[in-house]
Amino acid sequence: MSHSFQTKLLHNRHKVDKNTGAVSVPIQHASTFHQADIDSFGKYDYGRSANPTRGALEETIAQLEEGTRGFAFSSGMAAISTAFLLLSQGDHVLISEDVYGGTYRMVSEVLTRYGVEHTFVDMTDLDKVKAAIQANTKLFYVETPSNPLLKVTDITAISTIAKSTGAWTFVDNTFLTPALQKPLELGADLVLHSATKFLSGHSDVVAGLAVAKDPVLAERLAFLQNSFGAVLGVQDAWLVLRGLKTLHVRLEQSQKSAYKIASYLEKHPAVKKVHFPGLTTHPGFTLQHRQAQGPGAVLSFELQNEEDLRTFVNQVEIPVFAVSLGAVESILSFPAKMSHAAMPEAERLKRGISNSLLRLSVGLESADDLINDFEQALKQTTRSLDLEQRRVYHGNLR
Ligand SMILES: *Cc1c(COP(=O)(O)O)cnc(C)c1O
């Protein structure tokens, strides 16, 4: 019998421990495993290579992403960096231009030293993507929706182009998770995650995951995971497993609130622009609807200027003001100084990540409370005060 995603989160091979009946995956701290026979080692020999607790998480994420094999790393960047090690000197990467700041830094400041070339491209524009392909292009690296502008890339179209040139497609699925988007089913070869975000969901663990579709690619990644060694510790693997159990309800609730908040912000005169693929006015709305089950729970919005942004951040009470996203508490962040601080200002502005842009990851608070909080904070912005003054002035003339 096949189950829905919601049920699969709870009902899998690790639901009950075979040895004890425990309904929670045991945390196996062993770094090494006794071998009964000099000629044939057991499934586990050394903790870096494999561990049962980490293995439970790796198997779970592989099933949820409909892949063949999963890998758990010590952070999202460890997963992404290890995946980039699949490339060799002389290879070229085509990469989303508004990619996560840490990935930008890895590609532009580290890989270049090893002779791996890259071109940043607007992945939402297929003509630009095709024009940027080189004879040595080995990888199309996609983040959709992108961070922080929530631009939507057509995963099927990109992986079709990639396949025709013999290149891989990797998708960073952090923003949507397999609850809403399954890149491997859309043609991607590898899915990457910062499990620090929605997958674990409680701002209490840093972790990364990767899932491969092709067993040969999976074998190569397993080799690199063991060679590079940036594996996830067992306590943290357990925390991600626990977070996963509530992924469906958390995302469903946060997404519902995100719709409400995005619609509210879109109508507010102090807000210049809202980026959220759930709004019909978003250029990626139709595509997002086609390739994913929903827009997710992250949105960004622009105020009139940096002064208004500073006022808003100072006035707002409910969300934490912090780096990161995808947690039970709403997180407000300032991409220019946080997620994209690693990007030179000129590059950042070219990509539309201005000093008046804020990103909001919607948590589990009441949407109405969040909206009331934003309302009182937006009232203090110069734009609102201007409008208020004009209203009073015109009122006095009457
Ligand atoms: C946070 C994040 C990463 C990096 O993950 P870490 O767990 O912080 O190393 C990569 N991609 C996206 C989209 C992210 O939001």
mmCIF file of C-alpha atoms and ligand atoms in Angstrom:
data_model
loop_
_atom_site.group_PDB
_atom_site.id
_atom_site.type_symbol
_atom_site.label_atom_id
_atom_site.label_comp_id
_atom_site.label_asym_id
_atom_site.label_seq_id
_atom_site.Cartn_x
_atom_site.Cartn_y
_atom_site.Cartn_z
ATOM 1 C CA MET A 1 0.000 0.000 0.000
ATOM 2 C CA SER A 2 1.395 3.379 -0.902
ATOM 3 C CA HIS A 3 1.072 6.195 1.593
ATOM 4 C CA SER A 4 0.820 9.941 1.294
ATOM 5 C CA PHE A 5 3.815 12.090 2.161
ATOM 6 C CA GLN A 6 2.214 13.071 5.455
ATOM 7 C CA THR A 7 1.980 9.430 6.535
ATOM 8 C CA LYS A 8 5.434 8.538 5.207
ATOM 9 C CA LEU A 9 6.941 11.094 7.592
ATOM 10 C CA LEU A 10 5.886 8.863 10.500
ATOM 11 C CA HIS A 11 5.453 5.431 9.046
ATOM 12 C CA ASN A 12 8.768 4.060 7.812
ATOM 13 C CA ARG A 13 11.288 1.341 8.590
ATOM 14 C CA HIS A 14 12.551 3.307 11.589
ATOM 15 C CA LYS A 15 9.179 3.756 13.292
ATOM 16 C CA VAL A 16 9.908 0.986 15.790
ATOM 17 C CA ASP A 17 13.367 -0.169 16.861
ATOM 18 C CA LYS A 18 13.768 -3.865 16.033
ATOM 19 C CA ASN A 19 15.797 -4.620 19.163
ATOM 20 C CA THR A 20 13.708 -2.937 21.836
ATOM 21 C CA GLY A 21 10.409 -1.772 20.361
ATOM 22 C CA ALA A 22 11.396 1.825 21.115
ATOM 23 C CA VAL A 23 9.348 4.274 19.037
ATOM 24 C CA SER A 24 12.276 6.646 18.696
ATOM 25 C CA VAL A 25 15.445 5.928 16.705
ATOM 26 C CA PRO A 26 18.234 4.976 19.159
ATOM 27 C CA ILE A 27 21.212 7.337 19.299
ATOM 28 C CA GLN A 28 24.223 5.163 18.594
ATOM 29 C CA HIS A 29 27.325 6.945 19.846
ATOM 30 C CA ALA A 30 29.869 4.297 18.848
ATOM 31 C CA SER A 31 32.752 5.538 16.717
ATOM 32 C CA THR A 32 33.905 2.010 15.949
ATOM 33 C CA PHE A 33 32.253 -1.394 15.650
ATOM 34 C CA HIS A 34 33.573 -4.809 16.648
ATOM 35 C CA GLN A 35 34.178 -7.110 13.708
ATOM 36 C CA ALA A 36 33.347 -10.744 14.363
ATOM 37 C CA ASP A 37 35.292 -12.131 11.466
ATOM 38 C CA ILE A 38 38.771 -11.247 10.116
ATOM 39 C CA ASP A 39 37.669 -11.795 6.534
ATOM 40 C CA SER A 40 34.259 -10.190 6.414
ATOM 41 C CA PHE A 41 33.402 -6.969 8.182
ATOM 42 C CA GLY A 42 29.853 -6.122 9.218
ATOM 43 C CA LYS A 43 27.689 -3.318 7.816
ATOM 44 C CA TYR A 44 29.344 -0.851 10.205
ATOM 45 C CA ASP A 45 33.063 -0.534 10.813
ATOM 46 C CA TYR A 46 33.897 3.116 11.583
ATOM 47 C CA GLY A 47 31.623 6.031 12.478
ATOM 48 C CA ARG A 48 32.706 8.370 9.690
ATOM 49 C CA SER A 49 31.902 5.780 7.049
ATOM 50 C CA ALA A 50 28.520 4.772 8.448
ATOM 51 C CA ASN A 51 26.511 4.992 11.648
ATOM 52 C CA PRO A 52 23.052 3.507 12.350
ATOM 53 C CA THR A 53 21.486 6.769 13.654
ATOM 54 C CA ARG A 54 22.848 8.809 10.778
ATOM 55 C CA GLY A 55 21.855 5.945 8.486
ATOM 56 C CA ALA A 56 18.234 6.151 9.651
ATOM 57 C CA LEU A 57 18.140 9.822 8.675
ATOM 58 C CA GLU A 58 19.883 9.149 5.360
ATOM 59 C CA GLU A 59 17.397 6.429 4.477
ATOM 60 C CA THR A 60 14.434 8.553 5.564
ATOM 61 C CA ILE A 61 15.384 11.595 3.470
ATOM 62 C CA ALA A 62 16.133 9.362 0.450
ATOM 63 C CA GLN A 63 12.601 7.943 0.671
ATOM 64 C CA LEU A 64 10.988 11.352 1.140
ATOM 65 C CA GLU A 65 12.842 12.785 -1.888
ATOM 66 C CA GLU A 66 12.132 9.630 -3.974
ATOM 67 C CA GLY A 67 15.852 9.020 -4.471
ATOM 68 C CA THR A 68 18.043 5.946 -4.139
ATOM 69 C CA ARG A 69 20.403 7.066 -1.404
ATOM 70 C CA GLY A 70 20.684 9.873 1.125
ATOM 71 C CA PHE A 71 23.675 11.466 2.847
ATOM 72 C CA ALA A 72 23.832 13.507 6.041
ATOM 73 C CA PHE A 73 26.446 16.210 6.537
ATOM 74 C CA SER A 74 27.509 18.522 9.345
ATOM 75 C CA SER A 75 25.847 21.528 7.653
ATOM 76 C CA GLY A 76 24.059 22.521 4.476
ATOM 77 C CA MET A 77 27.327 24.002 3.215
ATOM 78 C CA ALA A 78 29.140 20.725 3.967
ATOM 79 C CA ALA A 79 26.567 18.889 1.815
ATOM 80 C CA ILE A 80 26.833 21.454 -0.974
ATOM 81 C CA SER A 81 30.651 21.652 -0.872
ATOM 82 C CA THR A 82 30.968 17.871 -0.908
ATOM 83 C CA ALA A 83 28.600 17.707 -3.888
ATOM 84 C CA PHE A 84 30.777 20.235 -5.737
ATOM 85 C CA LEU A 85 33.722 17.865 -5.221
ATOM 86 C CA LEU A 86 32.070 15.666 -7.854
ATOM 87 C CA LEU A 87 33.524 18.178 -10.311
ATOM 88 C CA SER A 88 37.105 18.161 -11.547
ATOM 89 C CA GLN A 89 39.630 20.755 -12.601
ATOM 90 C CA GLY A 90 38.560 22.340 -15.905
ATOM 91 C CA ASP A 91 34.840 21.711 -15.386
ATOM 92 C CA HIS A 92 32.336 24.548 -15.605
ATOM 93 C CA VAL A 93 29.217 25.198 -13.485
ATOM 94 C CA LEU A 94 26.160 27.200 -14.495
ATOM 95 C CA ILE A 95 24.639 28.520 -11.294
ATOM 96 C CA SER A 96 21.556 30.534 -10.227
ATOM 97 C CA GLU A 97 22.651 34.161 -9.906
ATOM 98 C CA ASP A 98 20.797 34.797 -6.641
ATOM 99 C CA VAL A 99 22.063 31.612 -5.038
ATOM 100 C CA TYR A 100 22.558 31.326 -1.250
ATOM 101 C CA GLY A 101 25.464 33.544 -0.120
ATOM 102 C CA GLY A 102 27.541 30.647 1.232
ATOM 103 C CA THR A 103 27.225 28.767 -2.052
ATOM 104 C CA TYR A 104 28.196 31.940 -3.897
ATOM 105 C CA ARG A 105 31.322 32.168 -1.725
ATOM 106 C CA MET A 106 32.216 28.488 -2.200
ATOM 107 C CA VAL A 107 31.938 28.711 -5.977
ATOM 108 C CA SER A 108 33.555 32.113 -6.474
ATOM 109 C CA GLU A 109 36.309 32.028 -3.845
ATOM 110 C CA VAL A 110 37.157 28.383 -3.265
ATOM 111 C CA LEU A 111 36.419 26.358 -6.399
ATOM 112 C CA THR A 112 38.141 28.919 -8.617
ATOM 113 C CA ARG A 113 41.417 28.076 -6.852
ATOM 114 C CA TYR A 114 40.990 24.479 -7.997
ATOM 115 C CA GLY A 115 40.291 25.373 -11.624
ATOM 116 C CA VAL A 116 36.526 24.839 -11.525
ATOM 117 C CA GLU A 117 34.913 27.604 -13.584
ATOM 118 C CA HIS A 118 31.475 29.095 -13.093
ATOM 119 C CA THR A 119 28.963 31.443 -14.667
ATOM 120 C CA PHE A 120 26.140 33.009 -12.678
ATOM 121 C CA VAL A 121 22.998 33.117 -14.756
ATOM 122 C CA ASP A 122 19.345 34.028 -14.375
ATOM 123 C CA MET A 123 18.012 30.450 -14.347
ATOM 124 C CA THR A 124 14.460 31.702 -14.896
ATOM 125 C CA ASP A 125 15.474 32.815 -18.409
ATOM 126 C CA LEU A 126 16.085 29.659 -20.477
ATOM 127 C CA ASP A 127 17.573 31.599 -23.423
ATOM 128 C CA LYS A 128 20.192 33.107 -21.133
ATOM 129 C CA VAL A 129 20.884 29.659 -19.686
ATOM 130 C CA LYS A 130 21.389 28.130 -23.157
ATOM 131 C CA ALA A 131 23.628 31.020 -24.211
ATOM 132 C CA ALA A 132 25.857 30.493 -21.157
ATOM 133 C CA ILE A 133 26.559 26.798 -21.819
ATOM 134 C CA GLN A 134 30.216 25.985 -22.531
ATOM 135 C CA ALA A 135 31.831 22.840 -23.928
ATOM 136 C CA ASN A 136 33.046 22.049 -20.395
ATOM 137 C CA THR A 137 29.728 22.719 -18.583
ATOM 138 C CA LYS A 138 29.254 19.743 -16.274
ATOM 139 C CA LEU A 139 26.725 21.046 -13.805
ATOM 140 C CA PHE A 140 23.562 23.166 -13.678
ATOM 141 C CA TYR A 141 23.088 24.322 -10.110
ATOM 142 C CA VAL A 142 19.593 25.528 -9.279
ATOM 143 C CA GLU A 143 17.938 27.064 -6.247
ATOM 144 C CA THR A 144 14.179 27.467 -6.585
ATOM 145 C CA PRO A 145 12.487 29.488 -5.309
ATOM 146 C CA SER A 146 15.645 31.530 -5.053
ATOM 147 C CA ASN A 147 16.921 33.397 -2.064
ATOM 148 C CA PRO A 148 15.898 36.099 -1.236
ATOM 149 C CA LEU A 149 13.867 37.148 -4.302
ATOM 150 C CA LEU A 150 11.854 33.911 -4.610
ATOM 151 C CA LYS A 151 12.418 33.628 -8.351
ATOM 152 C CA VAL A 152 11.080 30.373 -9.752
ATOM 153 C CA THR A 153 13.186 28.178 -12.032
ATOM 154 C CA ASP A 154 11.715 25.455 -14.253
ATOM 155 C CA ILE A 155 13.462 22.327 -12.932
ATOM 156 C CA THR A 156 12.161 20.098 -15.751
ATOM 157 C CA ALA A 157 13.317 22.530 -18.450
ATOM 158 C CA ILE A 158 16.770 23.007 -16.883
ATOM 159 C CA SER A 159 17.360 19.289 -16.353
ATOM 160 C CA THR A 160 16.265 18.580 -19.938
ATOM 161 C CA ILE A 161 18.815 21.117 -21.219
ATOM 162 C CA ALA A 162 21.449 19.695 -18.859
ATOM 163 C CA LYS A 163 20.828 16.123 -19.995
ATOM 164 C CA SER A 164 21.113 17.146 -23.657
ATOM 165 C CA THR A 165 24.619 18.451 -22.928
ATOM 166 C CA GLY A 166 25.592 15.520 -20.709
ATOM 167 C CA ALA A 167 25.646 17.654 -17.545
ATOM 168 C CA TRP A 168 24.135 17.079 -14.104
ATOM 169 C CA THR A 169 21.402 19.142 -12.454
ATOM 170 C CA PHE A 170 21.652 19.764 -8.706
ATOM 171 C CA VAL A 171 18.779 21.460 -6.888
ATOM 172 C CA ASP A 172 18.966 23.135 -3.494
ATOM 173 C CA ASN A 173 15.509 22.235 -2.129
ATOM 174 C CA THR A 174 15.905 23.958 1.252
ATOM 175 C CA PHE A 175 13.048 26.442 0.781
ATOM 176 C CA LEU A 176 10.337 23.950 -0.161
ATOM 177 C CA THR A 177 11.456 20.526 1.116
ATOM 178 C CA PRO A 178 10.033 17.313 -0.398
ATOM 179 C CA ALA A 179 6.720 18.190 1.286
ATOM 180 C CA LEU A 180 6.186 20.690 -1.532
ATOM 181 C CA GLN A 181 8.694 19.937 -4.298
ATOM 182 C CA LYS A 182 10.465 16.794 -5.485
ATOM 183 C CA PRO A 183 13.298 17.802 -7.829
ATOM 184 C CA LEU A 184 14.394 14.203 -8.541
ATOM 185 C CA GLU A 185 10.947 13.454 -9.990
ATOM 186 C CA LEU A 186 11.287 16.559 -12.171
ATOM 187 C CA GLY A 187 14.568 15.341 -13.679
ATOM 188 C CA ALA A 188 17.278 16.538 -11.277
ATOM 189 C CA ASP A 189 20.214 14.258 -10.407
ATOM 190 C CA LEU A 190 20.915 15.443 -6.881
ATOM 191 C CA VAL A 191 18.904 17.271 -4.226
ATOM 192 C CA LEU A 192 20.632 19.299 -1.532
ATOM 193 C CA HIS A 193 19.341 20.638 1.751
ATOM 194 C CA SER A 194 20.242 22.833 4.584
ATOM 195 C CA ALA A 195 18.391 20.629 7.091
ATOM 196 C CA THR A 196 19.049 23.452 9.546
ATOM 197 C CA LYS A 197 15.908 25.051 8.135
ATOM 198 C CA PHE A 198 12.436 23.542 7.559
ATOM 199 C CA LEU A 199 13.451 19.872 7.786
ATOM 200 C CA SER A 200 14.499 20.130 11.423
ATOM 201 C CA GLY A 201 12.441 23.282 11.935
ATOM 202 C CA HIS A 202 13.230 24.357 15.486
ATOM 203 C CA SER A 203 16.377 26.522 15.193
ATOM 204 C CA ASP A 204 18.292 24.012 17.276
ATOM 205 C CA VAL A 205 20.519 22.102 14.869
ATOM 206 C CA VAL A 206 22.876 22.765 11.944
ATOM 207 C CA ALA A 207 22.756 19.963 9.378
ATOM 208 C CA GLY A 208 22.899 19.215 5.659
ATOM 209 C CA LEU A 209 21.459 16.476 3.465
ATOM 210 C CA ALA A 210 21.909 15.230 -0.069
ATOM 211 C CA VAL A 211 19.897 12.684 -2.041
ATOM 212 C CA ALA A 212 20.977 11.137 -5.334
ATOM 213 C CA LYS A 213 18.797 9.402 -7.890
ATOM 214 C CA ASP A 214 21.303 7.428 -9.932
ATOM 215 C CA PRO A 215 23.048 4.667 -7.923
ATOM 216 C CA VAL A 216 26.367 5.350 -9.685
ATOM 217 C CA LEU A 217 26.268 9.030 -8.738
ATOM 218 C CA ALA A 218 25.219 7.980 -5.218
ATOM 219 C CA GLU A 219 28.259 5.699 -4.978
ATOM 220 C CA ARG A 220 30.557 8.567 -6.002
ATOM 221 C CA LEU A 221 28.998 10.856 -3.407
ATOM 222 C CA ALA A 222 29.320 8.172 -0.718
ATOM 223 C CA PHE A 223 33.027 7.970 -1.553
ATOM 224 C CA LEU A 224 33.347 11.768 -1.233
ATOM 225 C CA GLN A 225 31.342 11.904 1.996
ATOM 226 C CA ASN A 226 33.753 9.405 3.532
ATOM 227 C CA SER A 227 36.842 11.047 1.973
ATOM 228 C CA PHE A 228 35.988 14.601 2.975
ATOM 229 C CA GLY A 229 34.450 13.488 6.268
ATOM 230 C CA ALA A 230 32.036 16.337 7.028
ATOM 231 C CA VAL A 231 29.452 13.918 8.443
ATOM 232 C CA LEU A 232 26.559 14.711 10.766
ATOM 233 C CA GLY A 233 26.895 13.766 14.437
ATOM 234 C CA VAL A 234 24.397 11.337 15.933
ATOM 235 C CA GLN A 235 22.650 13.749 18.328
ATOM 236 C CA ASP A 236 22.060 16.146 15.465
ATOM 237 C CA ALA A 237 20.888 13.337 13.158
ATOM 238 C CA TRP A 238 18.333 12.445 15.807
ATOM 239 C CA LEU A 239 17.153 16.063 16.090
ATOM 240 C CA VAL A 240 16.591 16.216 12.335
ATOM 241 C CA LEU A 241 14.669 12.916 12.469
ATOM 242 C CA ARG A 242 12.467 14.332 15.210
ATOM 243 C CA GLY A 243 11.866 17.567 13.315
ATOM 244 C CA LEU A 244 10.908 15.653 10.169
ATOM 245 C CA LYS A 245 7.940 14.049 11.913
ATOM 246 C CA THR A 246 6.105 17.387 12.051
ATOM 247 C CA LEU A 247 7.343 18.762 8.709
ATOM 248 C CA HIS A 248 3.968 18.449 7.000
ATOM 249 C CA VAL A 249 1.884 20.246 9.648
ATOM 250 C CA ARG A 250 4.516 22.920 10.225
ATOM 251 C CA LEU A 251 4.818 23.792 6.543
ATOM 252 C CA GLU A 252 1.094 23.643 5.917
ATOM 253 C CA GLN A 253 0.370 26.063 8.751
ATOM 254 C CA SER A 254 3.270 28.422 7.983
ATOM 255 C CA GLN A 255 2.393 28.482 4.292
ATOM 256 C CA LYS A 256 -1.222 29.394 5.074
ATOM 257 C CA SER A 257 -0.002 32.314 7.193
ATOM 258 C CA ALA A 258 2.523 33.313 4.515
ATOM 259 C CA TYR A 259 -0.326 33.709 1.979
ATOM 260 C CA LYS A 260 -2.205 35.909 4.422
ATOM 261 C CA ILE A 261 0.805 38.058 5.284
ATOM 262 C CA ALA A 262 1.938 38.422 1.653
ATOM 263 C CA SER A 263 -1.537 39.612 0.636
ATOM 264 C CA TYR A 264 -1.596 42.046 3.538
ATOM 265 C CA LEU A 265 1.857 43.470 2.724
ATOM 266 C CA GLU A 266 1.062 43.729 -0.993
ATOM 267 C CA LYS A 267 -1.776 46.170 -0.237
ATOM 268 C CA HIS A 268 0.147 48.286 2.275
ATOM 269 C CA PRO A 269 1.209 51.714 0.941
ATOM 270 C CA ALA A 270 4.536 51.623 2.834
ATOM 271 C CA VAL A 271 5.536 48.422 1.032
ATOM 272 C CA LYS A 272 7.058 48.880 -2.393
ATOM 273 C CA LYS A 273 7.072 45.248 -3.521
ATOM 274 C CA VAL A 274 6.346 41.761 -2.216
ATOM 275 C CA HIS A 275 8.129 38.672 -3.554
ATOM 276 C CA PHE A 276 6.095 35.529 -2.921
ATOM 277 C CA PRO A 277 5.357 32.874 -5.552
ATOM 278 C CA GLY A 278 1.910 32.326 -4.021
ATOM 279 C CA LEU A 279 0.736 35.739 -5.226
ATOM 280 C CA THR A 280 -0.905 35.735 -8.674
ATOM 281 C CA THR A 281 1.101 38.894 -9.423
ATOM 282 C CA HIS A 282 4.405 36.976 -9.008
ATOM 283 C CA PRO A 283 6.005 36.224 -12.416
ATOM 284 C CA GLY A 284 6.683 32.620 -11.354
ATOM 285 C CA PHE A 285 3.172 31.923 -10.029
ATOM 286 C CA THR A 286 2.032 29.531 -12.803
ATOM 287 C CA LEU A 287 5.306 27.621 -12.931
ATOM 288 C CA GLN A 288 5.430 27.311 -9.144
ATOM 289 C CA HIS A 289 1.892 25.948 -9.201
ATOM 290 C CA ARG A 290 2.876 23.400 -11.847
ATOM 291 C CA GLN A 291 6.087 22.044 -10.358
ATOM 292 C CA ALA A 292 5.415 22.358 -6.617
ATOM 293 C CA GLN A 293 2.560 21.752 -4.209
ATOM 294 C CA GLY A 294 2.716 25.292 -2.894
ATOM 295 C CA PRO A 295 4.826 28.460 -2.623
ATOM 296 C CA GLY A 296 6.361 27.649 0.764
ATOM 297 C CA ALA A 297 6.544 29.897 3.791
ATOM 298 C CA VAL A 298 9.289 32.365 2.897
ATOM 299 C CA LEU A 299 8.628 35.748 1.357
ATOM 300 C CA SER A 300 10.543 38.955 0.941
ATOM 301 C CA PHE A 301 9.417 42.539 0.660
ATOM 302 C CA GLU A 302 10.865 45.931 -0.098
ATOM 303 C CA LEU A 303 10.182 49.068 1.836
ATOM 304 C CA GLN A 304 10.677 52.552 0.352
ATOM 305 C CA ASN A 305 14.223 52.987 1.619
ATOM 306 C CA GLU A 306 16.778 51.800 4.169
ATOM 307 C CA GLU A 307 15.573 54.294 6.765
ATOM 308 C CA ASP A 308 12.092 52.749 6.673
ATOM 309 C CA LEU A 309 13.655 49.301 6.910
ATOM 310 C CA ARG A 310 15.574 50.284 10.044
ATOM 311 C CA THR A 311 12.439 51.771 11.608
ATOM 312 C CA PHE A 312 10.445 48.635 10.800
ATOM 313 C CA VAL A 313 13.078 46.278 12.209
ATOM 314 C CA ASN A 314 13.318 48.341 15.409
ATOM 315 C CA GLN A 315 9.553 48.506 15.902
ATOM 316 C CA VAL A 316 8.511 44.971 15.073
ATOM 317 C CA GLU A 317 8.071 42.713 18.109
ATOM 318 C CA ILE A 318 7.123 39.134 17.252
ATOM 319 C CA PRO A 319 9.637 37.754 14.724
ATOM 320 C CA VAL A 320 13.194 37.193 15.801
ATOM 321 C CA PHE A 321 15.604 39.282 13.759
ATOM 322 C CA ALA A 322 18.175 36.732 12.704
ATOM 323 C CA VAL A 323 19.995 34.789 10.050
ATOM 324 C CA SER A 324 18.238 31.541 9.018
ATOM 325 C CA LEU A 325 14.703 30.506 8.136
ATOM 326 C CA GLY A 326 12.303 27.608 8.284
ATOM 327 C CA ALA A 327 11.654 27.514 12.004
ATOM 328 C CA VAL A 328 8.672 27.387 14.366
ATOM 329 C CA GLU A 329 9.268 31.042 15.209
ATOM 330 C CA SER A 330 9.006 33.656 12.460
ATOM 331 C CA ILE A 331 12.409 34.932 11.402
ATOM 332 C CA LEU A 332 12.943 38.341 9.881
ATOM 333 C CA SER A 333 16.253 38.868 8.168
ATOM 334 C CA PHE A 334 18.136 41.530 6.268
ATOM 335 C CA PRO A 335 19.718 39.722 3.284
ATOM 336 C CA ALA A 336 22.127 42.571 2.451
ATOM 337 C CA LYS A 337 23.859 42.168 5.813
ATOM 338 C CA MET A 338 23.034 38.529 6.573
ATOM 339 C CA SER A 339 22.546 35.717 4.011
ATOM 340 C CA HIS A 340 24.157 37.767 1.225
ATOM 341 C CA ALA A 341 26.847 39.589 3.168
ATOM 342 C CA ALA A 342 29.401 37.384 1.369
ATOM 343 C CA MET A 343 28.367 38.936 -1.948
ATOM 344 C CA PRO A 344 30.092 42.175 -3.039
ATOM 345 C CA GLU A 345 27.663 45.125 -2.911
ATOM 346 C CA ALA A 346 27.729 45.751 -6.666
ATOM 347 C CA GLU A 347 26.893 42.092 -7.381
ATOM 348 C CA ARG A 348 24.180 42.168 -4.768
ATOM 349 C CA LEU A 349 22.508 45.309 -6.108
ATOM 350 C CA LYS A 350 22.750 43.962 -9.666
ATOM 351 C CA ARG A 351 20.726 40.973 -8.475
ATOM 352 C CA GLY A 352 18.037 43.193 -6.953
ATOM 353 C CA ILE A 353 19.009 42.511 -3.335
ATOM 354 C CA SER A 354 18.705 46.094 -2.159
ATOM 355 C CA ASN A 355 19.235 47.738 1.222
ATOM 356 C CA SER A 356 15.485 48.103 1.634
ATOM 357 C CA LEU A 357 14.724 44.379 1.215
ATOM 358 C CA LEU A 358 13.662 42.192 4.140
ATOM 359 C CA ARG A 359 13.067 38.433 4.110
ATOM 360 C CA LEU A 360 10.449 36.844 6.296
ATOM 361 C CA SER A 361 10.268 33.165 7.134
ATOM 362 C CA VAL A 362 6.800 32.640 8.543
ATOM 363 C CA GLY A 363 6.585 30.513 11.662
ATOM 364 C CA LEU A 364 3.710 29.128 13.690
ATOM 365 C CA GLU A 365 2.474 32.247 15.482
ATOM 366 C CA SER A 366 -1.038 33.446 14.705
ATOM 367 C CA ALA A 367 -1.011 35.181 11.312
ATOM 368 C CA ASP A 368 -3.300 37.873 12.688
ATOM 369 C CA ASP A 369 -0.894 38.640 15.521
ATOM 370 C CA LEU A 370 1.952 38.938 13.014
ATOM 371 C CA ILE A 371 -0.106 41.226 10.782
ATOM 372 C CA ASN A 372 -1.076 43.436 13.739
ATOM 373 C CA ASP A 373 2.573 43.616 14.721
ATOM 374 C CA PHE A 374 3.612 44.583 11.158
ATOM 375 C CA GLU A 375 0.805 47.141 11.021
ATOM 376 C CA GLN A 376 2.044 48.993 14.099
ATOM 377 C CA ALA A 377 5.644 48.872 12.822
ATOM 378 C CA LEU A 378 4.781 50.024 9.292
ATOM 379 C CA LYS A 379 2.845 52.974 10.750
ATOM 380 C CA GLN A 380 6.164 54.372 11.955
ATOM 381 C CA THR A 381 7.829 54.388 8.523
ATOM 382 C CA THR A 382 8.370 57.724 6.768
ATOM 383 C CA ARG A 383 6.152 56.606 3.925
ATOM 384 C CA SER A 384 3.214 55.996 6.273
ATOM 385 C CA LEU A 385 3.881 59.221 8.164
ATOM 386 C CA ASP A 386 3.945 61.166 4.863
ATOM 387 C CA LEU A 387 0.637 59.689 3.842
ATOM 388 C CA GLU A 388 -0.843 60.375 7.258
ATOM 389 C CA GLN A 389 0.333 63.999 7.132
ATOM 390 C CA ARG A 390 -1.186 64.484 3.711
ATOM 391 C CA ARG A 391 -4.440 62.940 4.874
ATOM 392 C CA VAL A 392 -4.569 65.252 7.884
ATOM 393 C CA TYR A 393 -3.679 68.242 5.679
ATOM 394 C CA HIS A 394 -6.388 67.437 3.151
ATOM 395 C CA GLY A 395 -8.756 66.758 6.022
ATOM 396 C CA ASN A 396 -8.041 70.241 7.421
ATOM 397 C CA LEU A 397 -8.822 71.830 4.027
ATOM 398 C CA ARG A 398 -12.263 70.327 4.040
HETATM 399 C C1 LIG B 1 21.018 28.038 5.016
HETATM 400 C C2 LIG B 1 21.107 27.637 3.591
HETATM 401 C C3 LIG B 1 22.213 26.931 3.111
HETATM 402 C C4 LIG B 1 23.405 26.603 3.984
HETATM 403 O O1 LIG B 1 23.077 25.704 4.976
HETATM 404 P P1 LIG B 1 23.852 25.642 6.414
HETATM 405 O O2 LIG B 1 23.122 24.562 7.131
HETATM 406 O O3 LIG B 1 23.695 26.989 7.032
HETATM 407 O O4 LIG B 1 25.267 25.314 6.121
HETATM 408 C C5 LIG B 1 22.197 26.540 1.785
HETATM 409 N N1 LIG B 1 21.175 26.842 0.966
HETATM 410 C C6 LIG B 1 20.107 27.549 1.399
HETATM 411 C C7 LIG B 1 19.005 27.845 0.437
HETATM 412 C C8 LIG B 1 20.027 27.962 2.711
HETATM 413 O O5 LIG B 1 18.981 28.670 3.125
#
